[in-house]
Tab-separated table of N, CA and C in Angstrom:
chain	number	residue	atom	x	y	z
A	1116	UNK	N	-140.499	-150.540	-102.252
A	1116	UNK	CA	-139.606	-150.691	-100.817
A	1116	UNK	C	-140.717	-149.587	-100.132
A	1117	UNK	N	-140.309	-150.313	-98.638
A	1117	UNK	CA	-140.753	-150.575	-97.473
A	1117	UNK	C	-141.120	-148.903	-97.009
A	1118	UNK	N	-141.497	-148.398	-95.740
A	1118	UNK	CA	-141.666	-146.626	-95.456
A	1118	UNK	C	-141.221	-147.085	-93.983
A	1119	UNK	N	-140.371	-146.530	-93.041
A	1119	UNK	CA	-140.447	-147.054	-91.265
A	1119	UNK	C	-141.549	-146.533	-90.783
A	1120	UNK	N	-142.400	-145.233	-91.910
A	1120	UNK	CA	-143.709	-145.182	-90.580
A	1120	UNK	C	-144.878	-144.869	-91.753
A	1121	UNK	N	-146.094	-144.806	-91.748
A	1121	UNK	CA	-147.122	-145.126	-92.920
A	1121	UNK	C	-147.615	-143.300	-92.207
A	1122	UNK	N	-146.609	-143.098	-91.641
A	1122	UNK	CA	-146.971	-140.712	-92.018
A	1122	UNK	C	-145.838	-140.097	-92.045
A	1123	UNK	N	-144.188	-141.318	-92.498
A	1123	UNK	CA	-143.374	-140.745	-93.081
A	1123	UNK	C	-143.141	-140.712	-94.451
A	1124	UNK	N	-142.485	-140.510	-95.353
A	1124	UNK	CA	-142.292	-140.281	-96.361
A	1124	UNK	C	-140.452	-140.395	-96.694
A	1125	UNK	N	-139.783	-141.289	-97.174
A	1125	UNK	CA	-138.326	-141.163	-98.216
A	1125	UNK	C	-138.228	-140.436	-98.456
A	1126	UNK	N	-136.757	-139.128	-98.372
A	1126	UNK	CA	-136.280	-138.591	-99.241
A	1126	UNK	C	-135.068	-138.783	-99.480
A	1127	UNK	N	-134.718	-139.364	-100.363
A	1127	UNK	CA	-133.457	-139.972	-101.327
A	1127	UNK	C	-132.762	-138.516	-101.699
A	1128	UNK	N	-131.678	-139.200	-101.540
A	1128	UNK	CA	-130.184	-137.990	-101.997
A	1128	UNK	C	-129.985	-138.291	-102.808
A	1129	UNK	N	-129.318	-138.163	-103.916
A	1129	UNK	CA	-128.592	-138.255	-104.944
A	1129	UNK	C	-127.333	-137.850	-105.087
A	1130	UNK	N	-125.634	-137.745	-104.976
A	1130	UNK	CA	-125.123	-137.492	-105.224
A	1130	UNK	C	-124.192	-137.685	-106.643
A	1131	UNK	N	-124.179	-137.289	-107.361
A	1131	UNK	CA	-122.552	-137.642	-108.300
A	1131	UNK	C	-122.618	-139.375	-109.029
A	1132	UNK	N	-124.401	-139.445	-108.541
A	1132	UNK	CA	-125.093	-140.841	-109.596
A	1132	UNK	C	-125.648	-141.701	-109.244
A	1133	UNK	N	-125.014	-140.840	-107.220
A	1133	UNK	CA	-125.430	-142.381	-106.170
A	1133	UNK	C	-126.668	-142.459	-105.620
A	1134	UNK	N	-127.367	-142.935	-104.915
A	1134	UNK	CA	-127.748	-142.856	-103.615
A	1134	UNK	C	-127.061	-142.696	-102.508
A	1135	UNK	N	-126.769	-141.268	-101.935
A	1135	UNK	CA	-126.028	-141.691	-100.168
A	1135	UNK	C	-126.872	-140.992	-99.254
A	1136	UNK	N	-127.837	-140.583	-99.247
A	1136	UNK	CA	-128.876	-140.733	-97.881
A	1136	UNK	C	-129.441	-140.597	-98.209
A	1137	UNK	N	-130.416	-141.564	-97.076
A	1137	UNK	CA	-132.454	-141.831	-97.393
A	1137	UNK	C	-132.725	-140.989	-95.779
A	1138	UNK	N	-133.514	-139.921	-95.523
A	1138	UNK	CA	-133.599	-139.233	-94.865
A	1138	UNK	C	-135.729	-140.012	-94.990
A	1139	UNK	N	-135.974	-139.709	-93.647
A	1139	UNK	CA	-137.149	-140.101	-93.414
A	1139	UNK	C	-137.848	-138.399	-92.378
A	1140	UNK	N	-139.030	-138.692	-93.549
A	1140	UNK	CA	-139.049	-136.802	-92.907
A	1140	UNK	C	-140.497	-136.485	-92.694
A	1141	UNK	N	-141.350	-136.274	-91.516
A	1141	UNK	CA	-143.156	-136.660	-91.875
A	1141	UNK	C	-143.625	-135.567	-93.137
A	1142	UNK	N	-144.927	-136.169	-93.304
A	1142	UNK	CA	-145.376	-136.236	-94.521
A	1142	UNK	C	-146.166	-134.707	-94.006
A	1143	UNK	N	-146.411	-133.386	-94.275
A	1143	UNK	CA	-146.970	-132.391	-94.066
A	1143	UNK	C	-147.976	-132.511	-93.444
A	1144	UNK	N	-148.425	-132.388	-92.607
A	1144	UNK	CA	-149.936	-132.233	-93.017
A	1144	UNK	C	-149.813	-130.735	-91.815
A	1145	UNK	N	-151.607	-130.180	-92.597
A	1145	UNK	CA	-151.679	-129.344	-91.113
A	1145	UNK	C	-152.801	-129.666	-90.275
A	1146	UNK	N	-151.879	-129.774	-88.752
A	1146	UNK	CA	-153.073	-130.238	-87.891
A	1146	UNK	C	-153.840	-128.773	-87.063
A	1147	UNK	N	-153.291	-127.580	-87.328
A	1147	UNK	CA	-153.871	-126.206	-86.824
A	1147	UNK	C	-154.269	-125.547	-88.384
A	1148	UNK	N	-155.295	-125.505	-88.439
A	1148	UNK	CA	-155.356	-124.591	-89.292
A	1148	UNK	C	-156.559	-123.079	-88.965
A	1149	UNK	N	-156.008	-122.705	-88.370
A	1149	UNK	CA	-156.329	-120.953	-87.659
A	1149	UNK	C	-155.868	-120.080	-88.464
A	1150	UNK	N	-157.021	-118.590	-88.130
A	1150	UNK	CA	-155.994	-117.516	-88.765
A	1150	UNK	C	-156.401	-116.421	-87.975
A	1151	UNK	N	-155.180	-115.885	-86.912
A	1151	UNK	CA	-155.359	-115.143	-85.661
A	1151	UNK	C	-155.189	-113.601	-86.556
A	1152	UNK	N	-155.785	-113.434	-86.980
A	1152	UNK	CA	-155.875	-111.365	-86.825
A	1152	UNK	C	-155.262	-110.989	-86.071
A	1153	UNK	N	-154.626	-109.728	-86.573
A	1153	UNK	CA	-153.309	-108.466	-85.961
A	1153	UNK	C	-154.813	-107.849	-84.926
A	1154	UNK	N	-155.670	-107.690	-84.865
A	1154	UNK	CA	-156.451	-107.545	-83.809
A	1154	UNK	C	-156.630	-108.548	-82.673
A	1155	UNK	N	-157.118	-109.736	-83.454
A	1155	UNK	CA	-157.490	-110.271	-82.330
A	1155	UNK	C	-155.631	-110.256	-81.341
A	1156	UNK	N	-155.261	-110.953	-82.181
A	1156	UNK	CA	-153.477	-110.686	-81.694
A	1156	UNK	C	-153.221	-109.517	-80.261
A	1157	UNK	N	-153.524	-108.604	-81.065
A	1157	UNK	CA	-153.198	-107.984	-79.865
A	1157	UNK	C	-154.501	-107.476	-78.793
A	1158	UNK	N	-155.969	-107.285	-79.363
A	1158	UNK	CA	-156.979	-107.712	-77.834
A	1158	UNK	C	-156.250	-109.023	-76.944
A	1159	UNK	N	-155.693	-110.115	-77.281
A	1159	UNK	CA	-155.289	-110.798	-76.341
A	1159	UNK	C	-154.415	-110.940	-75.600
A	1160	UNK	N	-153.675	-109.646	-76.387
A	1160	UNK	CA	-151.982	-109.083	-75.873
A	1160	UNK	C	-153.021	-107.971	-74.524
A	1161	UNK	N	-153.505	-107.460	-74.958
A	1161	UNK	CA	-154.309	-106.646	-74.022
A	1161	UNK	C	-154.899	-106.886	-72.769
A	1162	UNK	N	-155.593	-108.120	-73.042
A	1162	UNK	CA	-156.275	-108.319	-72.108
A	1162	UNK	C	-155.558	-109.678	-70.948
A	1163	UNK	N	-154.447	-110.513	-71.614
A	1163	UNK	CA	-153.679	-110.963	-70.788
A	1163	UNK	C	-152.694	-109.708	-69.563
A	1164	UNK	N	-152.200	-108.696	-70.644
A	1164	UNK	CA	-151.275	-107.729	-69.712
A	1164	UNK	C	-152.629	-107.169	-68.685
A	1165	UNK	N	-153.296	-106.688	-68.786
A	1165	UNK	CA	-154.349	-105.938	-68.154
A	1165	UNK	C	-154.907	-107.184	-66.855
A	1166	UNK	N	-154.727	-108.541	-67.101
A	1166	UNK	CA	-155.034	-108.696	-66.041
A	1166	UNK	C	-154.228	-109.301	-65.430
A	1167	UNK	N	-152.707	-109.536	-66.291
A	1167	UNK	CA	-151.345	-109.681	-65.459
A	1167	UNK	C	-151.307	-108.322	-64.237
A	1168	UNK	N	-151.165	-107.534	-64.589
A	1168	UNK	CA	-151.494	-106.128	-63.641
A	1168	UNK	C	-152.481	-106.561	-62.558
A	1169	UNK	N	-154.002	-106.803	-62.988
A	1169	UNK	CA	-155.046	-106.354	-61.880
A	1169	UNK	C	-154.354	-107.985	-60.650
A	1170	UNK	N	-154.031	-108.552	-61.207
A	1170	UNK	CA	-153.615	-109.939	-60.461
A	1170	UNK	C	-152.546	-109.708	-59.034
A	1171	UNK	N	-151.955	-108.691	-60.330
A	1171	UNK	CA	-150.731	-108.947	-59.467
A	1171	UNK	C	-150.888	-107.952	-57.801
A	1172	UNK	N	-151.336	-106.818	-57.888
A	1172	UNK	CA	-151.463	-107.126	-56.457
A	1172	UNK	C	-152.331	-108.209	-55.551
A	1173	UNK	N	-152.820	-109.123	-56.247
A	1173	UNK	CA	-153.334	-110.422	-55.283
A	1173	UNK	C	-152.204	-111.488	-55.148
A	1174	UNK	N	-151.460	-111.367	-55.898
A	1174	UNK	CA	-150.819	-112.995	-56.080
A	1174	UNK	C	-149.437	-112.986	-55.340
A	1175	UNK	N	-148.853	-114.501	-54.225
A	1175	UNK	CA	-147.547	-114.189	-54.033
A	1175	UNK	C	-147.296	-115.239	-54.242
A	1176	UNK	N	-146.230	-115.076	-55.016
A	1176	UNK	CA	-145.272	-115.643	-55.855
A	1176	UNK	C	-144.712	-117.058	-54.682
A	1177	UNK	N	-144.712	-117.960	-54.749
A	1177	UNK	CA	-143.522	-119.132	-54.050
A	1177	UNK	C	-142.201	-119.649	-54.745
A	1178	UNK	N	-141.563	-120.205	-54.099
A	1178	UNK	CA	-140.743	-120.630	-54.803
A	1178	UNK	C	-140.702	-122.161	-54.574
A	1179	UNK	N	-140.192	-123.006	-55.343
A	1179	UNK	CA	-140.591	-124.482	-55.213
A	1179	UNK	C	-140.380	-124.758	-54.189
A	1180	UNK	N	-139.789	-124.366	-53.273
A	1180	UNK	CA	-139.283	-125.299	-51.991
A	1180	UNK	C	-140.632	-124.508	-50.930
A	1181	UNK	N	-140.632	-123.377	-50.404
A	1181	UNK	CA	-142.221	-122.821	-50.255
A	1181	UNK	C	-143.427	-123.684	-50.423
A	1182	UNK	N	-143.384	-123.709	-52.150
A	1182	UNK	CA	-144.667	-124.400	-52.276
A	1182	UNK	C	-144.189	-125.882	-51.689
A	1183	UNK	N	-143.955	-126.882	-51.818
A	1183	UNK	CA	-143.630	-128.181	-50.828
A	1183	UNK	C	-144.051	-127.821	-49.486
A	1184	UNK	N	-144.016	-126.890	-48.993
A	1184	UNK	CA	-143.869	-126.543	-47.352
A	1184	UNK	C	-145.180	-126.270	-47.005
A	1185	UNK	N	-145.964	-125.855	-47.921
A	1185	UNK	CA	-147.345	-125.622	-47.485
A	1185	UNK	C	-148.510	-126.452	-47.426
A	1186	UNK	N	-149.594	-126.410	-46.700
A	1186	UNK	CA	-150.017	-127.574	-46.773
A	1186	UNK	C	-150.745	-127.673	-47.896
A	1187	UNK	N	-151.718	-128.771	-48.493
A	1187	UNK	CA	-152.423	-128.631	-49.664
A	1187	UNK	C	-153.785	-128.882	-49.241
A	1188	UNK	N	-154.626	-128.366	-49.873
A	1188	UNK	CA	-156.121	-128.156	-49.999
A	1188	UNK	C	-157.028	-128.882	-51.099
A	1189	UNK	N	-157.767	-130.355	-50.831
A	1189	UNK	CA	-158.518	-130.044	-51.704
A	1189	UNK	C	-160.204	-130.385	-51.838
A	1190	UNK	N	-160.651	-130.495	-52.791
A	1190	UNK	CA	-162.514	-130.171	-52.812
A	1190	UNK	C	-162.856	-130.622	-51.404
A	1191	UNK	N	-162.408	-131.693	-50.853
A	1191	UNK	CA	-162.864	-132.029	-49.434
A	1191	UNK	C	-162.591	-131.914	-48.173
A	1192	UNK	N	-161.566	-130.937	-48.032
A	1192	UNK	CA	-160.762	-130.415	-46.930
A	1192	UNK	C	-161.391	-129.234	-47.543
A	1193	UNK	N	-161.828	-128.781	-49.034
A	1193	UNK	CA	-162.526	-127.363	-48.661
A	1193	UNK	C	-164.107	-127.802	-48.111
A	1194	UNK	N	-164.549	-128.683	-47.825
A	1194	UNK	CA	-166.167	-128.499	-47.234
A	1194	UNK	C	-165.806	-128.375	-45.938
A	1195	UNK	N	-164.515	-129.384	-45.180
A	1195	UNK	CA	-163.661	-129.655	-44.159
A	1195	UNK	C	-163.880	-128.020	-43.605
A	1196	UNK	N	-163.179	-127.525	-44.453
A	1196	UNK	CA	-162.686	-125.647	-43.694
A	1196	UNK	C	-163.913	-124.546	-44.403
A	1197	UNK	N	-164.970	-124.946	-44.711
A	1197	UNK	CA	-166.158	-124.221	-45.372
A	1197	UNK	C	-166.975	-124.441	-43.791
A	1198	UNK	N	-166.996	-126.447	-42.904
A	1198	UNK	CA	-168.312	-126.544	-41.830
A	1198	UNK	C	-167.683	-126.018	-40.415
A	1199	UNK	N	-166.265	-125.929	-40.763
A	1199	UNK	CA	-165.617	-125.685	-39.416
A	1199	UNK	C	-165.475	-124.067	-39.310
A	1200	UNK	N	-165.483	-122.831	-40.258
A	1200	UNK	CA	-165.182	-121.664	-40.120
A	1200	UNK	C	-166.926	-121.140	-39.761
A	1201	UNK	N	-167.649	-122.179	-40.494
A	1201	UNK	CA	-169.316	-121.385	-40.629
A	1201	UNK	C	-169.921	-121.988	-38.312
A	1202	UNK	N	-168.964	-122.449	-38.281
A	1202	UNK	CA	-169.404	-122.697	-36.893
A	1202	UNK	C	-168.686	-121.847	-35.931
A	1203	UNK	N	-167.740	-121.094	-36.278
A	1203	UNK	CA	-166.412	-120.504	-35.286
A	1203	UNK	C	-167.387	-119.550	-35.542
A	1204	UNK	N	-167.472	-118.956	-36.861
A	1204	UNK	CA	-168.835	-117.646	-36.645
A	1204	UNK	C	-169.921	-117.709	-35.432
A	1205	UNK	N	-170.499	-118.841	-35.698
A	1205	UNK	CA	-171.999	-118.844	-34.826
A	1205	UNK	C	-171.241	-118.878	-33.517
A	1206	UNK	N	-169.858	-119.228	-33.343
A	1206	UNK	CA	-169.940	-119.572	-31.632
A	1206	UNK	C	-168.547	-118.909	-31.570
A	1207	UNK	N	-167.977	-117.757	-31.960
A	1207	UNK	CA	-166.637	-117.331	-32.141
A	1207	UNK	C	-166.111	-118.064	-30.781
A	1208	UNK	N	-167.231	-118.802	-29.106
A	1208	UNK	CA	-165.968	-119.072	-28.105
A	1208	UNK	C	-164.813	-119.931	-28.187
A	1209	UNK	N	-164.904	-121.049	-29.626
A	1209	UNK	CA	-164.532	-121.936	-30.046
A	1209	UNK	C	-163.441	-122.142	-30.812
A	1210	UNK	N	-163.291	-120.688	-31.627
A	1210	UNK	CA	-161.863	-120.378	-31.774
A	1210	UNK	C	-160.660	-119.849	-31.068
A	1211	UNK	N	-159.697	-120.122	-31.074
A	1211	UNK	CA	-158.322	-120.157	-29.736
A	1211	UNK	C	-157.974	-118.481	-29.581
A	1212	UNK	N	-158.060	-118.446	-28.344
A	1212	UNK	CA	-157.859	-116.934	-28.179
A	1212	UNK	C	-157.161	-116.120	-29.423
A	1213	UNK	N	-155.919	-116.987	-29.293
A	1213	UNK	CA	-154.450	-116.249	-30.401
A	1213	UNK	C	-154.531	-116.594	-32.295
A	1214	UNK	N	-155.864	-116.911	-32.476
A	1214	UNK	CA	-156.283	-117.020	-33.227
A	1214	UNK	C	-157.427	-115.706	-34.023
A	1215	UNK	N	-156.882	-115.082	-35.136
A	1215	UNK	CA	-157.633	-114.108	-35.620
A	1215	UNK	C	-158.919	-114.668	-36.504
A	1216	UNK	N	-160.716	-114.658	-36.156
A	1216	UNK	CA	-161.046	-114.902	-36.982
A	1216	UNK	C	-161.241	-114.296	-38.213
A	1217	UNK	N	-161.469	-113.302	-37.875
A	1217	UNK	CA	-162.034	-112.317	-39.336
A	1217	UNK	C	-160.616	-112.203	-39.801
A	1218	UNK	N	-159.293	-112.339	-40.189
A	1218	UNK	CA	-158.182	-113.405	-41.050
A	1218	UNK	C	-158.454	-114.089	-41.193
A	1219	UNK	N	-158.860	-115.269	-40.709
A	1219	UNK	CA	-159.391	-116.614	-41.431
A	1219	UNK	C	-160.303	-115.955	-41.978
A	1220	UNK	N	-161.484	-115.454	-42.084
A	1220	UNK	CA	-162.425	-115.249	-42.935
A	1220	UNK	C	-162.051	-114.815	-44.496
A	1221	UNK	N	-160.941	-113.494	-43.797
A	1221	UNK	CA	-160.874	-113.112	-45.695
A	1221	UNK	C	-159.638	-113.914	-46.205
A	1222	UNK	N	-158.786	-114.853	-45.503
A	1222	UNK	CA	-157.871	-115.791	-46.050
A	1222	UNK	C	-158.637	-116.336	-46.875
A	1223	UNK	N	-160.290	-116.707	-46.248
A	1223	UNK	CA	-160.908	-117.931	-47.392
A	1223	UNK	C	-162.476	-117.906	-47.951
A	1224	UNK	N	-161.725	-116.045	-47.977
A	1224	UNK	CA	-162.665	-115.084	-49.129
A	1224	UNK	C	-161.837	-115.377	-50.584
A	1225	UNK	N	-160.135	-115.077	-50.267
A	1225	UNK	CA	-159.064	-115.872	-51.125
A	1225	UNK	C	-159.778	-116.248	-51.397
A	1226	UNK	N	-159.045	-117.589	-50.921
A	1226	UNK	CA	-159.245	-118.839	-51.093
A	1226	UNK	C	-160.370	-119.097	-52.060
A	1227	UNK	N	-161.577	-118.816	-51.569
A	1227	UNK	CA	-162.998	-119.002	-52.343
A	1227	UNK	C	-162.887	-118.369	-53.933
A	1228	UNK	N	-161.855	-117.352	-54.354
A	1228	UNK	CA	-161.960	-116.695	-55.666
A	1228	UNK	C	-160.436	-116.950	-56.054
A	1229	UNK	N	-159.591	-117.397	-55.303
A	1229	UNK	CA	-158.344	-117.960	-56.445
A	1229	UNK	C	-158.204	-119.193	-56.861
A	1230	UNK	N	-158.296	-120.036	-56.245
A	1230	UNK	CA	-158.911	-121.604	-56.760
A	1230	UNK	C	-159.810	-121.594	-57.851
A	1231	UNK	N	-160.619	-121.675	-58.112
A	1231	UNK	CA	-161.923	-121.489	-59.257
A	1231	UNK	C	-160.869	-120.694	-60.235
A	1232	UNK	N	-160.235	-119.790	-60.151
A	1232	UNK	CA	-160.047	-118.625	-61.447
A	1232	UNK	C	-158.849	-119.053	-61.318
A	1233	UNK	N	-157.451	-119.687	-60.790
A	1233	UNK	CA	-156.545	-120.393	-60.763
A	1233	UNK	C	-156.908	-121.779	-61.375
A	1234	UNK	N	-157.541	-122.600	-61.114
A	1234	UNK	CA	-158.544	-123.510	-62.499
A	1234	UNK	C	-158.964	-123.510	-64.283
A	1235	UNK	N	-159.688	-122.052	-63.846
A	1235	UNK	CA	-159.648	-121.426	-65.772
A	1235	UNK	C	-158.316	-121.171	-66.241
A	1236	UNK	N	-157.700	-120.367	-65.463
A	1236	UNK	CA	-156.488	-119.479	-66.324
A	1236	UNK	C	-155.138	-120.678	-66.196
A	1237	UNK	N	-155.509	-122.125	-65.329
A	1237	UNK	CA	-154.254	-123.357	-65.996
A	1237	UNK	C	-155.468	-124.389	-67.219
A	1238	UNK	N	-156.607	-124.293	-66.985
A	1238	UNK	CA	-157.181	-124.798	-68.208
A	1238	UNK	C	-156.573	-123.864	-69.214
A	1239	UNK	N	-156.928	-122.726	-69.738
A	1239	UNK	CA	-156.279	-122.091	-70.339
A	1239	UNK	C	-155.028	-121.862	-71.133
A	1240	UNK	N	-154.098	-121.781	-69.838
A	1240	UNK	CA	-153.111	-122.045	-69.761
A	1240	UNK	C	-152.188	-123.560	-70.573
A	1241	UNK	N	-152.809	-124.107	-70.047
A	1241	UNK	CA	-153.046	-125.690	-71.134
A	1241	UNK	C	-153.349	-125.584	-72.187
A	1242	UNK	N	-154.068	-125.302	-73.185
A	1242	UNK	CA	-155.117	-125.154	-74.176
A	1242	UNK	C	-153.977	-124.717	-75.329
A	1243	UNK	N	-153.653	-123.659	-74.210
A	1243	UNK	CA	-152.559	-122.155	-75.302
A	1243	UNK	C	-150.922	-123.330	-75.250
A	1244	UNK	N	-151.342	-123.794	-74.777
A	1244	UNK	CA	-149.294	-124.466	-75.027
A	1244	UNK	C	-149.804	-125.617	-75.727
A	1245	UNK	N	-151.196	-126.108	-75.617
A	1245	UNK	CA	-151.089	-127.504	-76.718
A	1245	UNK	C	-151.073	-127.102	-78.451
A	1246	UNK	N	-152.272	-125.780	-78.531
A	1246	UNK	CA	-151.721	-124.482	-79.801
A	1246	UNK	C	-150.923	-124.734	-80.375
A	1247	UNK	N	-150.161	-124.081	-79.041
A	1247	UNK	CA	-148.347	-123.837	-79.335
A	1247	UNK	C	-147.822	-125.291	-80.065
A	1248	UNK	N	-147.819	-126.029	-79.165
A	1248	UNK	CA	-147.234	-126.846	-79.620
A	1248	UNK	C	-147.827	-127.507	-81.094
A	1249	UNK	N	-149.473	-127.735	-80.783
A	1249	UNK	CA	-149.372	-128.312	-82.465
A	1249	UNK	C	-149.047	-127.919	-83.293
A	1250	UNK	N	-148.951	-126.256	-83.615
A	1250	UNK	CA	-148.168	-124.870	-84.692
A	1250	UNK	C	-147.137	-125.329	-84.794
A	1251	UNK	N	-145.970	-125.534	-83.713
A	1251	UNK	CA	-145.042	-126.263	-83.799
A	1251	UNK	C	-144.990	-127.029	-84.243
A	1252	UNK	N	-144.744	-128.195	-84.326
A	1252	UNK	CA	-145.348	-129.519	-85.164
A	1252	UNK	C	-145.177	-128.908	-86.316
A	1253	UNK	N	-146.348	-128.234	-86.821
A	1253	UNK	CA	-146.756	-127.965	-88.187
A	1253	UNK	C	-145.419	-127.683	-89.148
A	1254	UNK	N	-144.830	-126.822	-87.883
A	1254	UNK	CA	-144.119	-125.419	-88.617
A	1254	UNK	C	-142.624	-125.785	-88.823
A	1255	UNK	N	-142.189	-126.913	-88.187
A	1255	UNK	CA	-141.443	-127.630	-87.871
A	1255	UNK	C	-140.571	-128.858	-88.802
A	1256	UNK	N	-141.791	-129.553	-89.112
A	1256	UNK	CA	-142.442	-131.059	-90.001
A	1256	UNK	C	-142.644	-129.744	-91.594
A	1257	UNK	N	-142.668	-128.989	-91.415
A	1257	UNK	CA	-141.624	-128.207	-93.034
A	1257	UNK	C	-140.834	-127.484	-92.962
A	1258	UNK	N	-140.159	-127.605	-91.540
A	1258	UNK	CA	-138.997	-126.618	-91.950
A	1258	UNK	C	-138.330	-127.818	-92.209
A	1259	UNK	N	-138.369	-128.689	-92.280
A	1259	UNK	CA	-137.287	-129.708	-92.243
A	1259	UNK	C	-137.603	-130.438	-93.280
A	1260	UNK	N	-138.590	-130.838	-94.294
A	1260	UNK	CA	-139.155	-130.488	-95.878
A	1260	UNK	C	-138.458	-129.586	-96.621
A	1261	UNK	N	-138.594	-128.597	-95.843
A	1261	UNK	CA	-137.713	-127.338	-96.802
A	1261	UNK	C	-136.163	-127.875	-96.560
A	1262	UNK	N	-135.894	-127.833	-96.061
A	1262	UNK	CA	-134.331	-127.808	-94.961
A	1262	UNK	C	-134.181	-129.334	-95.856
A	1263	UNK	N	-134.401	-129.718	-96.479
A	1263	UNK	CA	-133.752	-130.960	-97.179
A	1263	UNK	C	-133.778	-131.304	-98.360
A	1264	UNK	N	-135.123	-130.412	-99.009
A	1264	UNK	CA	-135.150	-129.626	-100.432
A	1264	UNK	C	-133.832	-129.108	-100.919
A	1265	UNK	N	-133.915	-128.306	-99.697
A	1265	UNK	CA	-132.265	-127.707	-99.828
A	1265	UNK	C	-131.306	-128.366	-99.975
A	1266	UNK	N	-130.825	-129.234	-98.839
A	1266	UNK	CA	-129.865	-130.036	-99.017
A	1266	UNK	C	-129.459	-130.260	-100.019
A	1267	UNK	N	-130.772	-130.987	-101.235
A	1267	UNK	CA	-130.826	-132.006	-102.409
A	1267	UNK	C	-130.485	-130.506	-103.473
A	1268	UNK	N	-131.156	-129.426	-102.900
A	1268	UNK	CA	-130.744	-128.427	-103.620
A	1268	UNK	C	-129.302	-128.258	-104.238
A	1269	UNK	N	-128.368	-127.975	-102.738
A	1269	UNK	CA	-127.191	-127.560	-102.900
A	1269	UNK	C	-126.539	-128.636	-103.554
A	1270	UNK	N	-126.661	-130.076	-103.249
A	1270	UNK	CA	-125.567	-131.637	-103.729
A	1270	UNK	C	-126.231	-130.789	-105.097
A	1271	UNK	N	-126.961	-130.673	-106.021
A	1271	UNK	CA	-127.226	-130.862	-107.209
A	1271	UNK	C	-126.927	-129.191	-107.716
A	1272	UNK	N	-126.197	-128.747	-106.940
A	1272	UNK	CA	-125.782	-127.011	-107.893
A	1272	UNK	C	-126.065	-126.185	-107.643
A	1273	UNK	N	-127.736	-126.210	-107.603
A	1273	UNK	CA	-129.226	-125.023	-107.770
A	1273	UNK	C	-128.450	-124.267	-107.191
A	1274	UNK	N	-128.883	-122.765	-108.513
A	1274	UNK	CA	-128.222	-121.970	-108.216
A	1274	UNK	C	-128.622	-121.574	-106.642
A	1275	UNK	N	-128.382	-120.985	-105.994
A	1275	UNK	CA	-128.323	-120.255	-104.638
A	1275	UNK	C	-128.506	-120.630	-103.251
A	1276	UNK	N	-128.911	-122.244	-103.859
A	1276	UNK	CA	-128.989	-123.371	-102.994
A	1276	UNK	C	-127.676	-123.246	-101.833
A	1277	UNK	N	-126.839	-123.376	-102.382
A	1277	UNK	CA	-125.581	-123.926	-101.440
A	1277	UNK	C	-126.077	-123.023	-100.237
A	1278	UNK	N	-125.657	-121.289	-100.906
A	1278	UNK	CA	-125.743	-120.744	-99.302
A	1278	UNK	C	-127.078	-120.753	-98.811
A	1279	UNK	N	-128.216	-120.834	-98.932
A	1279	UNK	CA	-129.355	-120.915	-98.027
A	1279	UNK	C	-129.223	-122.558	-97.557
A	1280	UNK	N	-128.167	-123.594	-97.760
A	1280	UNK	CA	-128.523	-125.032	-96.679
A	1280	UNK	C	-127.787	-124.218	-95.866
A	1281	UNK	N	-126.251	-123.918	-96.298
A	1281	UNK	CA	-125.430	-123.489	-94.861
A	1281	UNK	C	-125.461	-122.662	-94.593
A	1282	UNK	N	-126.623	-122.060	-94.833
A	1282	UNK	CA	-127.301	-120.734	-93.465
A	1282	UNK	C	-127.868	-121.949	-92.434
A	1283	UNK	N	-128.730	-122.235	-93.339
A	1283	UNK	CA	-129.818	-123.410	-92.220
A	1283	UNK	C	-128.835	-124.510	-91.449
A	1284	UNK	N	-127.789	-125.060	-91.978
A	1284	UNK	CA	-127.205	-125.923	-91.278
A	1284	UNK	C	-126.741	-125.529	-89.823
A	1285	UNK	N	-125.904	-124.634	-89.867
A	1285	UNK	CA	-125.775	-123.792	-88.853
A	1285	UNK	C	-126.672	-123.987	-87.800
A	1286	UNK	N	-127.971	-123.637	-88.410
A	1286	UNK	CA	-128.973	-123.956	-86.800
A	1286	UNK	C	-129.418	-125.092	-87.022
A	1287	UNK	N	-129.465	-125.961	-87.351
A	1287	UNK	CA	-129.955	-127.269	-87.215
A	1287	UNK	C	-129.814	-127.890	-86.161
A	1288	UNK	N	-131.272	-128.212	-85.063
A	1288	UNK	CA	-130.890	-128.480	-83.613
A	1288	UNK	C	-130.605	-129.757	-84.028
A	1289	UNK	N	-130.079	-129.529	-82.560
A	1289	UNK	CA	-129.016	-130.837	-82.590
A	1289	UNK	C	-127.448	-131.167	-82.615
A	1290	UNK	N	-127.264	-129.764	-83.224
A	1290	UNK	CA	-125.960	-129.601	-83.408
A	1290	UNK	C	-125.335	-129.081	-82.608
A	1291	UNK	N	-123.759	-129.729	-82.167
A	1291	UNK	CA	-123.241	-129.439	-81.457
A	1291	UNK	C	-121.867	-128.495	-81.974
A	1292	UNK	N	-121.554	-127.412	-81.899
A	1292	UNK	CA	-120.268	-126.254	-81.907
A	1292	UNK	C	-118.956	-127.517	-81.806
A	1293	UNK	N	-118.445	-127.788	-83.118
A	1293	UNK	CA	-117.058	-128.415	-82.962
A	1293	UNK	C	-116.253	-127.563	-82.765
A	1294	UNK	N	-115.571	-128.540	-81.300
A	1294	UNK	CA	-114.138	-128.036	-80.901
A	1294	UNK	C	-113.221	-128.532	-81.770
A	1295	UNK	N	-111.900	-126.911	-81.831
A	1295	UNK	CA	-110.794	-127.062	-82.106
A	1295	UNK	C	-110.268	-127.571	-81.329
A	1296	UNK	N	-109.166	-128.030	-81.850
A	1296	UNK	CA	-108.460	-128.906	-80.489
A	1296	UNK	C	-107.134	-128.829	-80.977
C-alpha cells in the first residue's frame, strides 16, 4: 500500500467487518522538547506585565489608518535626520521660525530609544509565536491521533469510548452547526 506522504500514516477504521474509512493522520513528532517551570512561567509573566506597565506611559497606539498616513523612516532616512538635526543644533538660524527644535530633539530621542526596542520586542514576539506554533502543531497532531483512536474504539463498542468520542466530535474544528429546517 502506498501512503499519501511519508510524514503521515493511514488509520483504517473497520466497522461490522468492513473497511469503512481511511484517514491519513500526521505521525506524532515532538518538535518541541521544552519544559517551562512554573517559576519561569511566573517570572516571564511578571516581567512582561512590568514592561507593559512601564511602556504604557510612553507608547501611543495608532489605528491602521493612522499608521498608513504617518511618514515612514528607514535606516538611510535616520542617517539623514541625524545630520539635519546635528546641523540645526550647530546653527539654529537654519531652523524655520515656527519649528521648535527642542521638541524635534525630544522626538528624535524617543525615536532612538523606540526603534531598536521595537525591533527587539518584535523579534521576541516572532520567536514566541513560532514556539507557540510548534507546540500547537504537536498538540493538535496528538489530539487528532487520540480522536481517531476514540472513533475506532467507539465503532468497536469499547466501554466508555462512545461518550468520549461524542464529546470530542462536538468540538472538532471545522464542523459547522447543523441547522434545522
